Short mmCIF file of C-alpha atoms in Angstrom, two decimals:
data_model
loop_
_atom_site.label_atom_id
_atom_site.label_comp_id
_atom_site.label_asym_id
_atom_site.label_seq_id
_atom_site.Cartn_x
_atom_site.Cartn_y
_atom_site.Cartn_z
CA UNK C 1 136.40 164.35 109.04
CA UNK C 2 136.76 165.72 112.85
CA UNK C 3 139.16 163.77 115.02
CA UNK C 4 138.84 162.31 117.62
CA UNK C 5 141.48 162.12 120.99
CA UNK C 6 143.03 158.45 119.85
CA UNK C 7 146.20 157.25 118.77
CA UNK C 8 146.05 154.47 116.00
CA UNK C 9 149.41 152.46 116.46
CA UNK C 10 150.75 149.97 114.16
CA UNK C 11 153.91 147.93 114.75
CA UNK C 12 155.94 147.43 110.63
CA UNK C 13 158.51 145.29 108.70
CA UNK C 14 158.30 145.52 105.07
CA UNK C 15 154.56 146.34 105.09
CA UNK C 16 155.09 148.58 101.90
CA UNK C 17 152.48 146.69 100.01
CA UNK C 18 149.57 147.44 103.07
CA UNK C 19 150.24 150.17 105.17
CA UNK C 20 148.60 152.51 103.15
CA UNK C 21 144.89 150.65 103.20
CA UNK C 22 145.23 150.47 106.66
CA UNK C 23 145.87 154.17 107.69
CA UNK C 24 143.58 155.60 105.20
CA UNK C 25 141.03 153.07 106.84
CA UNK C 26 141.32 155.39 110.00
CA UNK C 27 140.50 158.65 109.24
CA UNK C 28 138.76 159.94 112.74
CA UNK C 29 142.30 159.32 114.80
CA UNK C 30 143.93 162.39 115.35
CA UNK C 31 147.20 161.19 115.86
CA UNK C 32 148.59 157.75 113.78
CA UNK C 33 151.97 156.44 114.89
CA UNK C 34 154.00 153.87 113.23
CA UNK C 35 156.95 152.03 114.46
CA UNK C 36 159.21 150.10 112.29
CA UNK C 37 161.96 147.75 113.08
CA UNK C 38 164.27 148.40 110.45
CA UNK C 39 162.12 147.69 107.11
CA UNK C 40 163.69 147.48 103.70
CA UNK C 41 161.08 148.93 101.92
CA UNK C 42 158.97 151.72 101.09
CA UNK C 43 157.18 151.42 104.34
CA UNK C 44 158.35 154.19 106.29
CA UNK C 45 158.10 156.77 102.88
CA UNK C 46 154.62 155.50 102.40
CA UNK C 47 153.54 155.56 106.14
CA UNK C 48 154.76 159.36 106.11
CA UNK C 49 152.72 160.44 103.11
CA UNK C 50 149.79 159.53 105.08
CA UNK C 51 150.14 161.21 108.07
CA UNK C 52 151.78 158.62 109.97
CA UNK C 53 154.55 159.83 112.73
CA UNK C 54 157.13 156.98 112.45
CA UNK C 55 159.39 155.74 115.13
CA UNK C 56 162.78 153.20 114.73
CA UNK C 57 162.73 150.70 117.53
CA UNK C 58 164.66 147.34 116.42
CA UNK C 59 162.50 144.73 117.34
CA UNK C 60 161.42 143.26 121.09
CA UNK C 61 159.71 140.71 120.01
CA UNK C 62 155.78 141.49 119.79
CA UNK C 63 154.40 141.95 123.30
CA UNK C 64 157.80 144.43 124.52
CA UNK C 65 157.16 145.82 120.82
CA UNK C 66 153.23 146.99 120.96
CA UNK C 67 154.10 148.17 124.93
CA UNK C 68 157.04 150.10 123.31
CA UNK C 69 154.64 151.43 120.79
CA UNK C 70 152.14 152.49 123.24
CA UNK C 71 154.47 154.96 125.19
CA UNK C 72 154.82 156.71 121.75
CA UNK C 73 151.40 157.96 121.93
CA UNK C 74 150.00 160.98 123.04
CA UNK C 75 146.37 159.76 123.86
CA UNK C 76 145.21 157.36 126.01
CA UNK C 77 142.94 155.75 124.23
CA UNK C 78 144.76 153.20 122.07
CA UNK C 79 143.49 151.49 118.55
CA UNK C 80 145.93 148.79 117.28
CA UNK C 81 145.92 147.27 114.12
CA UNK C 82 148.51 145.27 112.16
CA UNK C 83 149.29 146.62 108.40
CA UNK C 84 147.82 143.85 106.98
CA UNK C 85 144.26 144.68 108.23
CA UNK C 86 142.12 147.74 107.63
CA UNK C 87 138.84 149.03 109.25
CA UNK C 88 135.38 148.71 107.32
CA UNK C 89 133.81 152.12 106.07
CA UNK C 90 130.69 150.34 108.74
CA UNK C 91 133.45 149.98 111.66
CA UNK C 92 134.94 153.35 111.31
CA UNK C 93 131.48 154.88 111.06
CA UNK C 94 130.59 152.75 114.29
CA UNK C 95 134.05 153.40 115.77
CA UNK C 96 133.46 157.64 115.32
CA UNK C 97 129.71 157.72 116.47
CA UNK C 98 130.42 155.53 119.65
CA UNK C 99 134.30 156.08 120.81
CA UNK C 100 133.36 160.04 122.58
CA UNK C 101 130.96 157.91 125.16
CA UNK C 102 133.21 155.11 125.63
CA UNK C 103 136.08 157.15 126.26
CA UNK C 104 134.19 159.10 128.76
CA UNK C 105 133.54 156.01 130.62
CA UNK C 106 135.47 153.52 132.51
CA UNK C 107 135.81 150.79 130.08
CA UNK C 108 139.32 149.37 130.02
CA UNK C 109 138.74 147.77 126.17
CA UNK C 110 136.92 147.96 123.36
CA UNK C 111 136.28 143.98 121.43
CA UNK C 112 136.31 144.43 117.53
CA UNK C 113 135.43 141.62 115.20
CA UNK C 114 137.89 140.62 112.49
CA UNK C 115 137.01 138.90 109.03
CA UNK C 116 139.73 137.40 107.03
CA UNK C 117 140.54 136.65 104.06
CA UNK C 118 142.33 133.89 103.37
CA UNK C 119 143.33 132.47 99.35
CA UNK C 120 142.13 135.79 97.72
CA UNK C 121 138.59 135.07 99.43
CA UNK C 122 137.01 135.79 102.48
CA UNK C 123 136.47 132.73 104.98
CA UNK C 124 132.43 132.01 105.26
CA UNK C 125 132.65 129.33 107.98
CA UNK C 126 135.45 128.67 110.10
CA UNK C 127 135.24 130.46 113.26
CA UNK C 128 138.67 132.15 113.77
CA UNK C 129 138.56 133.74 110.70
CA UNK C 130 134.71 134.82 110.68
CA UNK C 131 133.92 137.36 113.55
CA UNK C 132 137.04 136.68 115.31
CA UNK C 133 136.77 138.59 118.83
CA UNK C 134 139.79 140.76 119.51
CA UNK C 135 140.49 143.42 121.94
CA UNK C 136 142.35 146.09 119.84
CA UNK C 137 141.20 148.90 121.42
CA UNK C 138 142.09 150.04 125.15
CA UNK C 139 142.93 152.21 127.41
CA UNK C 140 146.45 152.28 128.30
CA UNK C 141 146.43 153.16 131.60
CA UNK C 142 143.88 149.96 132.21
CA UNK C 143 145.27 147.43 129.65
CA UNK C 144 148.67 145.98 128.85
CA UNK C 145 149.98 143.27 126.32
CA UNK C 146 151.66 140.19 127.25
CA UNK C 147 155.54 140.48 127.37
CA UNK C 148 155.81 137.30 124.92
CA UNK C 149 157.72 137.00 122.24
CA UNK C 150 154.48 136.15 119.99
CA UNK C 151 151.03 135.20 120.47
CA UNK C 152 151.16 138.28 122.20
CA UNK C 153 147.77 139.36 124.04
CA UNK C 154 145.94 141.88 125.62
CA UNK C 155 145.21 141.98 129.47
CA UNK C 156 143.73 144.57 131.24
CA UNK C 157 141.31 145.55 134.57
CA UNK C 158 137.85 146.34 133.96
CA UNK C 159 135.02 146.11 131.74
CA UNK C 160 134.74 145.85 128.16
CA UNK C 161 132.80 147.50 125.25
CA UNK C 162 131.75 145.33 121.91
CA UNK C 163 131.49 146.53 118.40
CA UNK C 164 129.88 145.43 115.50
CA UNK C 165 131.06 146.27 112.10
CA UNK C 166 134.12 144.29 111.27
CA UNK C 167 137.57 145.05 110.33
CA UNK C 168 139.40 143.01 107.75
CA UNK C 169 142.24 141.24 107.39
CA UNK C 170 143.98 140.39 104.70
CA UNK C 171 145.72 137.11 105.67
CA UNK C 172 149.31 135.62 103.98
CA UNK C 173 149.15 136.35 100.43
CA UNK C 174 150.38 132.70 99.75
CA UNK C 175 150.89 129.47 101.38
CA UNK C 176 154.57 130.45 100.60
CA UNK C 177 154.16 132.95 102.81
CA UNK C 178 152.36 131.33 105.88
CA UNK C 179 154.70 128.57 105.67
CA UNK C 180 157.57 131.24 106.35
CA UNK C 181 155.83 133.35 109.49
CA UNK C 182 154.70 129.21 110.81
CA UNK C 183 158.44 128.72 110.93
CA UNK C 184 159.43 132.38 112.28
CA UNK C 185 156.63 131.80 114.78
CA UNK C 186 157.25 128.69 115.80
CA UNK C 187 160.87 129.46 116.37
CA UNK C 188 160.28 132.58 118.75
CA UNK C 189 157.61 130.25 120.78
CA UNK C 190 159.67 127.59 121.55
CA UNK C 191 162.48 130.56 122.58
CA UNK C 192 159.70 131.37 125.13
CA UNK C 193 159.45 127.60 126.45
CA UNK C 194 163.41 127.14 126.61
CA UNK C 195 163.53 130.33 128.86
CA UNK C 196 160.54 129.13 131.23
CA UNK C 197 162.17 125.74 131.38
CA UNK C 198 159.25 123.72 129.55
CA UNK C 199 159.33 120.12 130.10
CA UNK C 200 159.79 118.09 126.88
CA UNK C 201 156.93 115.89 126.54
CA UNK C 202 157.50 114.15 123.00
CA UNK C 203 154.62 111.61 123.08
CA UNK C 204 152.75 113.86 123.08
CA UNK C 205 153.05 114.61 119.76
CA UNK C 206 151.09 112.75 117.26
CA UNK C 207 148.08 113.45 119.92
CA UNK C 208 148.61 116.80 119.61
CA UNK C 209 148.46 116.70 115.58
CA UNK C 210 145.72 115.18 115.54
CA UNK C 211 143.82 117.03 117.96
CA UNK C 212 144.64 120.77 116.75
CA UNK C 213 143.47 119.14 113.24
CA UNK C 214 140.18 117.96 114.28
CA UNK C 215 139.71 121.35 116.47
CA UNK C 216 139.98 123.05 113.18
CA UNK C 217 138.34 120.73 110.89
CA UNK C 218 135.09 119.50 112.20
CA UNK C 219 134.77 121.75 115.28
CA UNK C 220 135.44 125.00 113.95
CA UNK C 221 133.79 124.33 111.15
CA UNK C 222 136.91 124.32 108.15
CA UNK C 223 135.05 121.38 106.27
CA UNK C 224 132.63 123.76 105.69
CA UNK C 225 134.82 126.30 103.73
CA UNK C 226 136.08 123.16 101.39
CA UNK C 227 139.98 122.52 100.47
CA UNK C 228 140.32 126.08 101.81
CA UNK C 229 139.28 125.03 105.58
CA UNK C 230 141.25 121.81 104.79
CA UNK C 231 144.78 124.03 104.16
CA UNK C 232 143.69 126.14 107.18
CA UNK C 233 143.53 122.89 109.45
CA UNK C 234 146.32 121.09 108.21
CA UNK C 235 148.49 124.17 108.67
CA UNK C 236 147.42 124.61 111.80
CA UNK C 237 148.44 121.07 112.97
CA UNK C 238 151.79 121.34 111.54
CA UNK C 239 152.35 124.39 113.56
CA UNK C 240 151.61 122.65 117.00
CA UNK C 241 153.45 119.79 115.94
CA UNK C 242 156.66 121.22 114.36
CA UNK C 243 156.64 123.44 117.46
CA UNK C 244 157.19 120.34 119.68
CA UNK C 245 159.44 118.81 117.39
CA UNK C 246 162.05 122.30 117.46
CA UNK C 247 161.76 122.43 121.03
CA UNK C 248 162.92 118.74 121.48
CA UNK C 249 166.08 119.75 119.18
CA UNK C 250 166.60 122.98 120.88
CA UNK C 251 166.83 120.73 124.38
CA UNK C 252 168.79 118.24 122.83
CA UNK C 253 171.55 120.61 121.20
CA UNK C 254 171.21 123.88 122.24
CA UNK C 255 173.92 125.05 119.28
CA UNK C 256 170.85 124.86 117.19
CA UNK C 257 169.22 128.09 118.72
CA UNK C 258 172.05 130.29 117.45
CA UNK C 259 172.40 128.07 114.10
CA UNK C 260 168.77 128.65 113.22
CA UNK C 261 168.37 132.26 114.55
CA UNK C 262 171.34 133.13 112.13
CA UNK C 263 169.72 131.22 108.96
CA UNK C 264 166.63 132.83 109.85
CA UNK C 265 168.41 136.01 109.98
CA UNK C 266 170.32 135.20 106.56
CA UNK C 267 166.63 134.95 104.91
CA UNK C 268 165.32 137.99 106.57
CA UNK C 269 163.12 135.61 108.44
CA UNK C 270 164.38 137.35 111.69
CA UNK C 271 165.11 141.09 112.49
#
């Protein structure tokens, strides 16, 4: 297949099991950069067999991270994706036929729809995980992500381009294993609040349960998807509420932020 002027960049820690899928699932890029913080695995062997350039940069956290992985590449024109997520044979077709006119224009980002899978499945009804909206590809002199330590985003100047087709992601293989990035996440998060000086606001808490649980259940439609959208809300009320609850500690003995970042680093939780 002819390539096209892009970079596709993808940010790895022990990703041995998907980086593969999701290279392959790009085959009009003509360049494909990879850069690893340090994984234990077969990822960098893997990501070099398929034509991936890979680059060591310990990790930033995820916003410094994806800007760090942006100066690696040699085209403008940016397409991001995680290793757990791949493009669909309709997306990459949609992606090649359409990218030579947006990339001659002056859109600063191009919005891609992601479908995930969640529980060996793929969601049918809840609307984060059906047709999610994401800006994952950009122009990097118009667009930059969010120097956060997660929930990083994209901003950017100018207009924007939509696609169709989906791209897929394959979300945590187990509960084991959302459980274990909800902690990691939550942990870097309320980093971000201690450094900004975020006011503790405890009674707020069982409100905010509640609320992120109904969001998800009834509004967002995870009732509809059964015991699945059930796990998805529940999970996602924990999160906001642990989240409050580790920030309170953090405030209240600020030993724990060095005690938990070297568990987490005991467990390979952290890098």
């Amino acid at each position: 297949m002819p390539t096209l002027p892009i970079s596709l960049v993808i940010i790895t820690y022990n990703e041995a099991g998907h980086i593969a899928r999701c290279l392959d699932s790009v085959p009009f890029a003509a360049e494909k950069i990879v850069v690893d913080s340090g994984s234990t695995d077969d990822t960098v062997a893997i990501a070099t067999r398929h034509g991936a350039k890979v680059v060591q940069q310990p990790w930033l956290g995820f916003g410094p991270q994806r800007n760090f992985a942006t100066t690696q590449a040699t085209h403008d024109w940016i397409l991001v994706l995680d290793a757990d997520e791949y493009l669909s044979p309709e997306l990459a077709a949609e992606l090649e036929r359409r990218l030579p006119t947006v990339m001659a224009g002056a859109a600063a980002v191009g919005i891609l729809r992601r479908s995930t899978y969640y529980m060996g499945a793929p969601m049918r009804w809840y609307r984060p995980m059906v047709g999610e909206r994401m800006a994952r590809l950009y122009h990097r002199g118009r667009a930059r992500w969010a120097d956060v330590r997660v929930h990083e985003s994209l901003r950017w100047e100018g207009s924007t381009v939509d696609f169709a087709a989906p791209f897929h992601h394959l979300h945590n293989p187990t509960l084991v294993h959302k459980q274990l990035k909800v902690l990691r996440y939550a942990e870097l998060k309320c980093r971000d609040w201690l450094e900004k000086g975020k006011p503790v606001r405890m009674w707020q808490l069982p409100l905010v349960f509640i609320a992120a649980f109904l969001k998800d259940y009834l509004l967002r439609l995870a009732f509809l998807d059964g015991w699945r959208g059930f796990a998805v809300a529940h999970t996602a009320a924990t999160y906001a509420a642990y989240k409050r609850l580790r920030y309170f500690e953090m405030r209240r003995n600020p030993d724990s932020v060095a005690l938990a970042q070297a568990e987490l680093i005991r467990y390979r939780l952290e890098r």
